[in-house]
Coordinates of C-alpha atoms in Angstrom, one line a residue:
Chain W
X215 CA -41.7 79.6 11.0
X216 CA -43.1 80.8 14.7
X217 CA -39.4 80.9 15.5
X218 CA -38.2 83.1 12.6
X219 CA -41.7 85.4 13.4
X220 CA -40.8 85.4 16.8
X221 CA -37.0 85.9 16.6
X222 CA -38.1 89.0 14.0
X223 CA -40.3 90.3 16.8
X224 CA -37.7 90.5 19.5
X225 CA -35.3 92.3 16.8
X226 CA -37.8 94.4 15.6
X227 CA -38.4 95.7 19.4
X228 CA -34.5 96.2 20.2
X229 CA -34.0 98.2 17.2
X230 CA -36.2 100.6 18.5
X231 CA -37.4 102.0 14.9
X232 CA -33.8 102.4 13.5
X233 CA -34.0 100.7 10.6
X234 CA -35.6 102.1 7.3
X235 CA -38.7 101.0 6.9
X236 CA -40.1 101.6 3.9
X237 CA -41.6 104.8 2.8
X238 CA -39.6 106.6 5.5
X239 CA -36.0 106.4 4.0
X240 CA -37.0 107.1 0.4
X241 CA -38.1 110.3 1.8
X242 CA -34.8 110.7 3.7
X243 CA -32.3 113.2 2.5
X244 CA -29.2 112.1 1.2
X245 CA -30.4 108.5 0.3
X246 CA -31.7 109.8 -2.8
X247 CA -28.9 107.8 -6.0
X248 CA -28.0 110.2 -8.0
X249 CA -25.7 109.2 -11.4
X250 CA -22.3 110.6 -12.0
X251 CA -24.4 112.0 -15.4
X252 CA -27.2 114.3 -14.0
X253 CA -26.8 117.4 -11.8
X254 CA -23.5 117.2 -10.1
X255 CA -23.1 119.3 -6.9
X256 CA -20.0 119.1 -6.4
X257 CA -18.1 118.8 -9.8
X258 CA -14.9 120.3 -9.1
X259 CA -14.0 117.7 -6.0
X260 CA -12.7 114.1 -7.0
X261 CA -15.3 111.4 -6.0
X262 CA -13.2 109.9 -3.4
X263 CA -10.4 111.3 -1.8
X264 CA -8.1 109.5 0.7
X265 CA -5.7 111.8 2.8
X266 CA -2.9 110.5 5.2
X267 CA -4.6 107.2 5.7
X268 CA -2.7 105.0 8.2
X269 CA -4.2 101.5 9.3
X270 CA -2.7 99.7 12.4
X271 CA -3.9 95.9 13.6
X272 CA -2.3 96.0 16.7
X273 CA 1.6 96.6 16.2
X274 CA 1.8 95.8 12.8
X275 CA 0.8 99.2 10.2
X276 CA -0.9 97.6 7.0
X277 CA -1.2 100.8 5.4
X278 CA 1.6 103.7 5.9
X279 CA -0.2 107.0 4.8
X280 CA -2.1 106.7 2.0
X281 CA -3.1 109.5 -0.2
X282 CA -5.6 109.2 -3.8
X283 CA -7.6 111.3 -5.4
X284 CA -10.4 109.0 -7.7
X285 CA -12.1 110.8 -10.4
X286 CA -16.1 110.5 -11.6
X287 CA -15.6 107.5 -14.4
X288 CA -12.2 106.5 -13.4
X289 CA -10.6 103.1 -13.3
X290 CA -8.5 102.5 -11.1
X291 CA -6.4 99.2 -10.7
X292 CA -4.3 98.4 -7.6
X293 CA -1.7 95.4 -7.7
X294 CA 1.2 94.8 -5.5
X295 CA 2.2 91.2 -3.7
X296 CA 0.1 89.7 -0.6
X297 CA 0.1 91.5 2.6
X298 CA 0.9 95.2 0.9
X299 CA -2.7 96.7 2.0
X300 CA -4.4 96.3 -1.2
X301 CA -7.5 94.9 -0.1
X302 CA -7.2 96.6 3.2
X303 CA -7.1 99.7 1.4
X304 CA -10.4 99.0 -0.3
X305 CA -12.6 98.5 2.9
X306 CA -11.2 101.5 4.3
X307 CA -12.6 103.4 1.5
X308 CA -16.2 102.5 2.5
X309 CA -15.1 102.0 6.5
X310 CA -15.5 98.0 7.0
X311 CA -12.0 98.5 8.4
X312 CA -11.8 102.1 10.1
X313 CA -8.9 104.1 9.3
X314 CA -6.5 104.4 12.3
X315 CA -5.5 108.1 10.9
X316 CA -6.4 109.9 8.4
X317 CA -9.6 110.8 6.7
X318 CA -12.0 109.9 3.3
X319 CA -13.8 111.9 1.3
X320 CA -16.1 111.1 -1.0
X321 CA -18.5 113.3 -2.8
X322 CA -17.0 115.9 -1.2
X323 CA -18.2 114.6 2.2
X324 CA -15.9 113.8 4.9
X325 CA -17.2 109.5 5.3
X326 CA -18.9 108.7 8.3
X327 CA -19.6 112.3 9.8
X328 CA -22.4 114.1 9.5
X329 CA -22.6 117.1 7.8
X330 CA -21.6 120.4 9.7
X331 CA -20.4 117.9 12.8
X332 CA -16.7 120.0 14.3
X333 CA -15.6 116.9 16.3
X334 CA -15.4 114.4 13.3
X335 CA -17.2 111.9 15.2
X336 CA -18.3 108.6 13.1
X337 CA -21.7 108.8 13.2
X338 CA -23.4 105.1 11.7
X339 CA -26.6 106.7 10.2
X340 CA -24.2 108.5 8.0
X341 CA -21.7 106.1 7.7
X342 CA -24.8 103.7 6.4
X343 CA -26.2 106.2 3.7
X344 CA -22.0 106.6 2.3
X345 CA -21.9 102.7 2.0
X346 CA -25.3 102.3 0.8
X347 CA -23.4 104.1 -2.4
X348 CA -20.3 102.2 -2.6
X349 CA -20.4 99.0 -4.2
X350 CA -18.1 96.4 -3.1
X351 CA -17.4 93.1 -4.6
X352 CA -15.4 90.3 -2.2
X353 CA -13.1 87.8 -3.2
X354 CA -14.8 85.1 -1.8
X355 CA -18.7 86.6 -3.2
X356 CA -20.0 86.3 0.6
X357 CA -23.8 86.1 -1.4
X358 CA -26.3 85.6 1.3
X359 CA -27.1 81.5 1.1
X360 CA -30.4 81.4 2.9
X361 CA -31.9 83.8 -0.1
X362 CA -32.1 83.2 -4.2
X363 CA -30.3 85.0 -6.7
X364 CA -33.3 87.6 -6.7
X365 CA -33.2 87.7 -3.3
X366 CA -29.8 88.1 -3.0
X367 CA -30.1 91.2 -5.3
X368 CA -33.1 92.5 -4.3
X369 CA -32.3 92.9 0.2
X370 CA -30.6 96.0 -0.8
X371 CA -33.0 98.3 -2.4
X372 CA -35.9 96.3 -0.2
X373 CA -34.1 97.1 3.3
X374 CA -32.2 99.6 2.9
X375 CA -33.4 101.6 0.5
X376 CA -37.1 101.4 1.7
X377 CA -38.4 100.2 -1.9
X378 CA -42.0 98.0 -1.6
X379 CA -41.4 94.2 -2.5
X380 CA -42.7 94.4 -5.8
X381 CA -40.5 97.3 -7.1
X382 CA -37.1 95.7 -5.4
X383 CA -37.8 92.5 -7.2
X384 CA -38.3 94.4 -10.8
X385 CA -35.1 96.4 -9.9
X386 CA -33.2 93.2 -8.8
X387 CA -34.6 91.3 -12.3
X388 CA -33.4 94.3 -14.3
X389 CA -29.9 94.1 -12.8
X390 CA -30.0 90.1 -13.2
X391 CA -30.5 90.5 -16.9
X392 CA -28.2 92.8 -17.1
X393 CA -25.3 90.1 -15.5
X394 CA -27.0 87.6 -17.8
X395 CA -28.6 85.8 -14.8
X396 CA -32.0 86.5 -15.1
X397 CA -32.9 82.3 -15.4
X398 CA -31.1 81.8 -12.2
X399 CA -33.8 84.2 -10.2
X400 CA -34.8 81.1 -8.2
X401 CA -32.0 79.7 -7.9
X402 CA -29.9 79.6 -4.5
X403 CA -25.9 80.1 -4.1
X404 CA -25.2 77.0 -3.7
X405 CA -26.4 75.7 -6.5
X406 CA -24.6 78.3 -8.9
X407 CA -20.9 78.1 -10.2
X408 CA -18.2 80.5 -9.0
X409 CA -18.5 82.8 -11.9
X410 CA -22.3 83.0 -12.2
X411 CA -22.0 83.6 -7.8
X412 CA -19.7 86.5 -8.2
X413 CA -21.9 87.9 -11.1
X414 CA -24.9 88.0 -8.5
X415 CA -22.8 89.4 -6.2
X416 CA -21.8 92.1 -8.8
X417 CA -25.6 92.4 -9.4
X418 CA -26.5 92.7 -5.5
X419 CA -24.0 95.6 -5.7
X420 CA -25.7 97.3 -8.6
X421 CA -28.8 97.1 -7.4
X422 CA -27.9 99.8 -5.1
X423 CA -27.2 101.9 -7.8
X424 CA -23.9 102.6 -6.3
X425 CA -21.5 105.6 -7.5
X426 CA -18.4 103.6 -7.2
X427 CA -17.7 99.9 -7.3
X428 CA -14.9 98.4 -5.2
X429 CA -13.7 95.1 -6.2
X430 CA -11.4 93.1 -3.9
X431 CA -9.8 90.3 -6.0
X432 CA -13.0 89.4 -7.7
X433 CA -11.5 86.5 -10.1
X434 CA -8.9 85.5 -7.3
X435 CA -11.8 82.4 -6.0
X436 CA -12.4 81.5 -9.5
X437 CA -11.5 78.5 -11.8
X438 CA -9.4 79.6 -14.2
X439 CA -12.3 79.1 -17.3
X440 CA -14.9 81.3 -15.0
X441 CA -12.9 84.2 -14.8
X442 CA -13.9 85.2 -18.5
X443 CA -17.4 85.9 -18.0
X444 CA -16.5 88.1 -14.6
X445 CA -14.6 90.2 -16.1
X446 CA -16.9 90.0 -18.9
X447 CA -19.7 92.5 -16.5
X448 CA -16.6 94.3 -15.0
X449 CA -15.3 95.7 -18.9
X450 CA -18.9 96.4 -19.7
X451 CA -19.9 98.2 -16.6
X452 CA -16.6 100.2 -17.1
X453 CA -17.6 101.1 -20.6
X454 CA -21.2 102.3 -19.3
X455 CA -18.7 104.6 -17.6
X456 CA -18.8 103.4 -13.7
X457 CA -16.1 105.0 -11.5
X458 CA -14.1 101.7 -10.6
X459 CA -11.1 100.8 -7.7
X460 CA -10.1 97.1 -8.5
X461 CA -7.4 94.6 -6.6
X462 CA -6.5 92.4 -9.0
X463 CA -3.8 90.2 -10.5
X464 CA -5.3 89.9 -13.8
X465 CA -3.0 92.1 -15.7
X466 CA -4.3 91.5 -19.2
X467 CA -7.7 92.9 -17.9
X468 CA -6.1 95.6 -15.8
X469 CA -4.2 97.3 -18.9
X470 CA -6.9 96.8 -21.1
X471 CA -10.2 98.2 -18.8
X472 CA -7.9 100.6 -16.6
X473 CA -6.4 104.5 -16.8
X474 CA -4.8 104.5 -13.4
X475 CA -2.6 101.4 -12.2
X476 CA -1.1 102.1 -8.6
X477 CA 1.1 99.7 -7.1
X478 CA 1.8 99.1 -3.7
X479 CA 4.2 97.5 -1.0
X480 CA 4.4 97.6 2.6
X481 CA 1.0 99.6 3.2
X482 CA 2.7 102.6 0.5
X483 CA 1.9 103.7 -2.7
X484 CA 5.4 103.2 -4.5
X485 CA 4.5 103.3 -8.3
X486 CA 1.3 105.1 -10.0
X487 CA 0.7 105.7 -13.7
X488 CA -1.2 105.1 -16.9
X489 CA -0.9 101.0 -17.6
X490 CA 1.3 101.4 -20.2
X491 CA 3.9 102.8 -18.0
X492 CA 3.5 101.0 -14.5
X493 CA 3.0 97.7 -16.1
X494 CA 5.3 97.5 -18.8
X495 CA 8.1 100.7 -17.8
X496 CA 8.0 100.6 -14.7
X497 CA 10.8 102.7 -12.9
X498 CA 10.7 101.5 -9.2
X499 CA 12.9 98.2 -8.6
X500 CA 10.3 96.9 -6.1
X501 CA 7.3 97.0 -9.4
X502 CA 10.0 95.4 -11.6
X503 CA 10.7 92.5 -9.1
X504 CA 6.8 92.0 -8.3
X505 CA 5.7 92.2 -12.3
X506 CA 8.6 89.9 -12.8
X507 CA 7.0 87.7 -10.0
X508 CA 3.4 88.0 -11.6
X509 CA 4.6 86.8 -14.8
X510 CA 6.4 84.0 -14.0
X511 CA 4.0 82.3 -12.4
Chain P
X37 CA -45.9 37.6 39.1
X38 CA -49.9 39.3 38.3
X39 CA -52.0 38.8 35.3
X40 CA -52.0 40.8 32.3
X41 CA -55.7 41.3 33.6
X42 CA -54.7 43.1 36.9
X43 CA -52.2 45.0 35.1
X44 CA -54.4 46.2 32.5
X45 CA -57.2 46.8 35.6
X46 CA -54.1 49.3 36.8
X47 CA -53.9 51.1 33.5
X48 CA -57.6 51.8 33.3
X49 CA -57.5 53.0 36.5
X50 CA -54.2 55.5 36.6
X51 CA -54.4 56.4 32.6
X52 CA -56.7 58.6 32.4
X53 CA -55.3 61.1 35.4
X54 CA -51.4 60.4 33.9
X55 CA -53.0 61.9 30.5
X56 CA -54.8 65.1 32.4
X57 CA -51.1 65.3 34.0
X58 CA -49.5 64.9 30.9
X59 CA -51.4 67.9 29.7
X60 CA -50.2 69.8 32.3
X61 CA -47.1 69.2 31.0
X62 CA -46.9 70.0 28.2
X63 CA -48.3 73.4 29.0
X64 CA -45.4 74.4 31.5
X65 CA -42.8 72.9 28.4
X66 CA -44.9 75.1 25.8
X67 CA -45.2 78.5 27.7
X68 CA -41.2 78.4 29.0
X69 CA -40.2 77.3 25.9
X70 CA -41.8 80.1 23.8
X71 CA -40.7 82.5 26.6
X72 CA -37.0 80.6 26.2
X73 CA -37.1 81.1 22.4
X74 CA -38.1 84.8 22.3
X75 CA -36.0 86.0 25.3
X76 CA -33.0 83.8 24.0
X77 CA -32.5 85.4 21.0
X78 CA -32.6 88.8 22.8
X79 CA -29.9 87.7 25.6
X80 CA -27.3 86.2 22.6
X81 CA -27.3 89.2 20.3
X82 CA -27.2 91.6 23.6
X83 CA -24.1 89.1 24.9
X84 CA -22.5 90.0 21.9
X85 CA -23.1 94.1 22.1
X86 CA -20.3 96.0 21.2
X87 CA -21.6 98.2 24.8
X88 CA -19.6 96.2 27.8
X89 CA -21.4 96.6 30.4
X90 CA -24.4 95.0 28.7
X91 CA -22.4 92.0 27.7
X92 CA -20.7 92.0 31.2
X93 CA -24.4 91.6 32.7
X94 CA -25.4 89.0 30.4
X95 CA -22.5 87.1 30.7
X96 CA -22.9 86.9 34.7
X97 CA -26.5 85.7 34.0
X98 CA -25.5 83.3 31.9
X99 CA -23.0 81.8 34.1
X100 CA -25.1 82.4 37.2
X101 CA -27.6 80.2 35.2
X102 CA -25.4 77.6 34.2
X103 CA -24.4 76.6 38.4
X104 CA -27.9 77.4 39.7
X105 CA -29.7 74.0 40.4
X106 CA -33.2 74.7 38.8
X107 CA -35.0 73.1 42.0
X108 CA -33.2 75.9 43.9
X109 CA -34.5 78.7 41.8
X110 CA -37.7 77.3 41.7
X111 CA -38.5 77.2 45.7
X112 CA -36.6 80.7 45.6
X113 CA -39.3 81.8 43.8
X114 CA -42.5 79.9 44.7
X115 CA -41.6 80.1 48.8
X116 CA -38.8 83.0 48.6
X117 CA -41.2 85.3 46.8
X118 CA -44.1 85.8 48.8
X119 CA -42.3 87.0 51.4
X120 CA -41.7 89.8 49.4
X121 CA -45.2 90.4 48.6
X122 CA -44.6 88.7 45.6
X123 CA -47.8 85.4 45.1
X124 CA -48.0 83.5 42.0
X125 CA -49.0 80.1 41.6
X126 CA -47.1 76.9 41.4
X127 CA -47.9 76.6 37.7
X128 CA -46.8 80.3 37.3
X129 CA -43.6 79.9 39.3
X130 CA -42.5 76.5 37.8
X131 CA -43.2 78.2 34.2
X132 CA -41.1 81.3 35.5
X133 CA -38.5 79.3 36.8
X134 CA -37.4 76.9 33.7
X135 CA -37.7 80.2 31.5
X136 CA -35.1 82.0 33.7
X137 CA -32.6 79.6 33.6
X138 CA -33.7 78.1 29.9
X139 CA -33.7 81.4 28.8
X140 CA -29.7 81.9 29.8
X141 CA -29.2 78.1 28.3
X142 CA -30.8 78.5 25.1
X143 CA -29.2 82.2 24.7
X144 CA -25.3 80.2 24.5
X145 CA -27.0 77.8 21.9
X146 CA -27.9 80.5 20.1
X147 CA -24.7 82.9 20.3
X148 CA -23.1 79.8 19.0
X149 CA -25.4 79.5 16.2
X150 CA -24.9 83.3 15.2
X151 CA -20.6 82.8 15.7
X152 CA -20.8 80.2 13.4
X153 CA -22.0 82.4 10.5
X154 CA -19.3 83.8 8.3
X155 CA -18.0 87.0 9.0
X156 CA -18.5 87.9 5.4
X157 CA -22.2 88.2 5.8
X158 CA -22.2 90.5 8.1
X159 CA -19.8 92.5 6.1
X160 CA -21.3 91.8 3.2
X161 CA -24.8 93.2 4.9
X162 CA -23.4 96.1 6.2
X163 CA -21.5 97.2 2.7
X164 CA -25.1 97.4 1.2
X165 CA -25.3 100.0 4.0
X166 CA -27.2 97.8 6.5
X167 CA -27.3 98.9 10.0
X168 CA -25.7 96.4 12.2
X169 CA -29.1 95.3 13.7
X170 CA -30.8 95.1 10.1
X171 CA -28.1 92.9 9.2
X172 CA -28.1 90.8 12.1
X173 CA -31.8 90.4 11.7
X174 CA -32.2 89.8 8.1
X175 CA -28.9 88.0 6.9
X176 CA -27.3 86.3 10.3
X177 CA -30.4 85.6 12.7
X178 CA -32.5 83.9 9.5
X179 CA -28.7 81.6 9.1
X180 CA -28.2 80.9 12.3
X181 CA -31.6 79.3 13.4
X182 CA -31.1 76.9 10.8
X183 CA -28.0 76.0 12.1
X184 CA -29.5 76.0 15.8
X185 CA -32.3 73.8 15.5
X186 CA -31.4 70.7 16.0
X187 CA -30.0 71.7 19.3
X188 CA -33.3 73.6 19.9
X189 CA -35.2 70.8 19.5
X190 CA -33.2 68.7 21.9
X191 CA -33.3 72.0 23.9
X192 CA -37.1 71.7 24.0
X193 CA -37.3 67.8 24.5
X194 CA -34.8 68.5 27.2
X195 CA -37.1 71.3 28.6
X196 CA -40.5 68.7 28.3
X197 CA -38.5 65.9 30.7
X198 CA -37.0 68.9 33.2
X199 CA -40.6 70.0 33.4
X200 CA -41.0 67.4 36.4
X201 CA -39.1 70.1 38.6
X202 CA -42.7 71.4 38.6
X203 CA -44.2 68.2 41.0
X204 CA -42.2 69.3 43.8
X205 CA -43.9 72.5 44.3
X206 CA -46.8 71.0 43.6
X207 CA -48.1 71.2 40.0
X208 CA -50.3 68.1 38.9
X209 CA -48.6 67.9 36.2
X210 CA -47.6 64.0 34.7
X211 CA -44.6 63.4 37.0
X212 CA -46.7 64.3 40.4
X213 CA -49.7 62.2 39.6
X214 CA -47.6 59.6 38.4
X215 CA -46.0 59.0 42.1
X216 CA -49.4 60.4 43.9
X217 CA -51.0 57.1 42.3
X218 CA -47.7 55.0 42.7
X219 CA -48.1 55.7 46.5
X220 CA -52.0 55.3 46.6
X221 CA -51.7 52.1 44.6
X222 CA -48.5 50.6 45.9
X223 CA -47.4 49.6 42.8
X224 CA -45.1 52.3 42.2
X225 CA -42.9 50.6 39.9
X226 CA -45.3 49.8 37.1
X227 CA -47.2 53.7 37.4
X228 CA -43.6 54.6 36.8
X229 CA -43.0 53.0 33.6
X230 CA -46.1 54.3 32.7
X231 CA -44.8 57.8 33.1
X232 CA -41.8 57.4 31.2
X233 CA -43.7 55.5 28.5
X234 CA -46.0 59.0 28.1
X235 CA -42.1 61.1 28.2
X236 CA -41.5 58.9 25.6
X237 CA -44.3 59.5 23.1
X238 CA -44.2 63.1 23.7
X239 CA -40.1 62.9 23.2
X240 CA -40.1 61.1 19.6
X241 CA -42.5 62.9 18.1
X242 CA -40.1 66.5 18.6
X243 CA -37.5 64.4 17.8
X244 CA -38.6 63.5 14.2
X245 CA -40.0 66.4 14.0
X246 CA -36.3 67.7 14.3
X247 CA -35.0 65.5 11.7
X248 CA -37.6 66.3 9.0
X249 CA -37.2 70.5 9.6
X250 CA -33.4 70.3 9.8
X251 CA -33.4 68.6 6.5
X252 CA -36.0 70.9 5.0
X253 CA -34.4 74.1 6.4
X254 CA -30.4 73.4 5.9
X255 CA -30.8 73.0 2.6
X256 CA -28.8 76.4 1.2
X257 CA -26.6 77.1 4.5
X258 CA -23.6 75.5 5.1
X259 CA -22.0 76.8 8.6
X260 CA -18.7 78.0 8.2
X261 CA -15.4 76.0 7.8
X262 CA -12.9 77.5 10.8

């Protein structure tokens, strides 16, 4: 359309160049996905590390200092009733949500400032390249409706990573077939089902070839008969040995797919442990009354 | 009451200068609007910087826009101007002034458009580590306009009738010749319908046009329940 041409123009102009375009980030340091498996810089340091992390929205404080050390490969599962920072917690890790204290690590790497930077200033080029390794999966899929499966999967590598058409769209068909969606690469959101929408949103994520995978309630939207093949990719993608934070209140799947289950209450970590312990021994009164809840229902 | 002879003697006569004025026209509705359509886009997203000032001064634009009588801003600028040493022609000036204050219109039809998207695509856009301008450009912006067009189109239909502004600086364009020849004919009444009958068929064809691209284009995107 002229309109679309001409809106891109005027965009294109503001931006002023600072937008990858393609060759140019490839080349860029730092863009560069690397797997957990090759060369590993930093070995010793946990892949994410949260210290002191406090979130205010106005008066009310939705997260109370929170401190977590995730390791390369590690599942991690977070439950705990509405309203307890759970899914706040998750888009602070990749700085949707800013932290009002407190600061996040990952790789070693101090989110959102630059290297070498004294001040700790958020710098958004940086902040960019951390996200552009963090998966995250929403409850509600937010897949781009304008686009097709493929296209869905493949705006990632294409504009952010810098990768030519052809070689986005062979990257995004990989990662379709590997969510068992590669008939759908024509097909648009809207004409998908809830399960097969979140699996292309899980696919858009892994296209990025992302280090860690955040998934905020992923099944939470879902009929109840959908939620199978979801969690379906997630078990899989946790076998292939993907370092994993999940919100969820599938407990079957949570003590079957996770090591870590932390459960929290007013913005606080209360309760952390293997499955086995949390879910089925677990020693705070405030986990007891909320499994109790869970399993009631 | 006169023959259907002397009235079609009257059509023969006027038609052919209405058309050259309906020409004219449609050229001061097609270069304001593709100013309006470029330079909107640019004034909505900049009204919704997160830098203040800059949406402070597009705001006051916009609202200095929306009480400034058109006719005012366009003697301001075809009899105001030169006295600054600034000349243009009447065709220039009437172009300038509907894109000035179109520009500010079309600019809230747009920021509408681009509020109505889900917050989730933005966030969605930027956790794949999109800039906030890469994902306005490639996720919102290519949304929104789908949303936006029908009111764009009635925008530009809107824009094609206001275009008569232009006759009273003096641009030939359909409106002027159609009262120059009301007044040399004195039969001002039937040169009139004539005029609007030519609004007309330039209106309905946009409008359908509208129809058939809002239809094509709003097939995937559904604006946001709030």
């Amino acid at each position: 359309m002229a309109v679309d041409l001409a809106m891109g123009l005027t965009l294109a102009m503001m931006e002023g160049g600072m937008d990858p375009t393609p060759g140019q980030s490839a080349s860029r340091p730092g863009l560069d996905v690397a797997h957990p498996s090759t060369a590993d810089p930093d070995a010793e340091t946990a892949l994410l590390e949260l210290r002191a992390i406090h979130k205010r929205f106005g008066a009310l404080e939705v997260l109370r200092g929170i401190d977590l050390k995730v390791q390369r490969q590690e599942h991690l599962t977070i439950i705990g009733p509405s309203g307890s920072g759970k899914s706040t917690l998750l888009r602070v890790i990749n700085f949707l949500e800013p932290p009002t204290s407190g600061r996040v690590f990952f790789r070693g790497q101090q989110v959102g400032v630059r290297r070498g930077d004294q001040r700790g200033r958020i710098d958004e080029r940086t902040l960019t390249q951390t996200r552009a390794r963090i998966g995250l999966v929403f409850q509600r899929f937010n897949l781009f409706p304008h686009l097709t499966a493929m296209g869905n999967v493949a705006i990632g590598p294409r504009r952010v990573l810098g990768l030519p058409r052809a070689e986005a769209e062979d990257r995004a068909l990989r990662v379709l077939r590997r969510v068992g969606l590669e008939a759908k690469r024509d097909v648009h959101p809207d004409r998908l089902s809830g399960g097969q929408q979140q699996r292309v949103a899980i696919a858009r994520a892994l296209a990025m070839e992302p280090e860690l995978m955040l998934f905020d309630e992923p099944t939470s939207a879902l009929d109840p008969e959908l939620v199978g093949e979801v969690t379906h990719v997630m078990r899989e993608l946790a076998a292939e040995g993907m370092t994993m934070i999940m919100v969820t209140h599938e407990m079957a799947f949570a003590r079957e797919v996770t090591d870590r289950v932390l459960f929290m209450d007013e913005g606080r970590i209360v309760e952390e442990g293997p499955p086995a312990q949390v879910l089925d021994n677990p020693t705070h009164p405030r986990t007891r009354a909320f499994l109790r809840a869970v399993t009631e229902r | 009451m006169e023959s259907l002879d002397q009235y079609m003697q009257l059509v023969s006569e006027v038609l052919p200068s209405l058309l050259r004025g309906a020409g004219i026209t449609v050229l001061v509705t097609a270069a304001s609007l593709a100013i309006c359509v470029v330079a909107g886009v640019l004034v909505a997203v900049l009204r919704l910087s997160a830098w203040r000032p800059l949406r402070l001064l597009t705001a006051g634009y916009v609202e200095l826009m929306r009480i400034f009588p058109v006719l005012t801003l366009l003697f301001l600028l075809y009899f105001g101007l030169p006295e600054f040493g600034v000349r243009m022609s009447a065709l220039q000036a009437s172009i300038m002034g509907l894109s000035i204050w179109g520009v500010a219109y079309l600019s809230e039809i747009y920021r509408g458009g681009i509020e109505s998207i889900d917050h989730g695509q933005m966030e969605a856009a930027m956790a794949l580590g999109m800039q906030r301008s890469g994902a306005m450009r490639h996720v919102v912006l290519p949304q929104s306009i789908r949303v936006v067009l029908p009111a764009l189109v009635n925008f530009a239909i809107g824009l094609l009738k206001y275009s008569s502004v232009a006759s009273t600086i003096g641009v030939l364009e359909l409106m002027y010749n159609g009262r120059a020849f009301g007044q040399a004919t004195y039969r001002g009444m039937e040169v009139m319908l004539m005029v609007a009958a030519i609004y007309l068929a330039m209106s309905l064809p946009l409008a359908m046009l509208a129809g058939r691209l809002q239809r094509h284009l709003g097939r995937h995107v559904h604006v946001a329940a709030r």
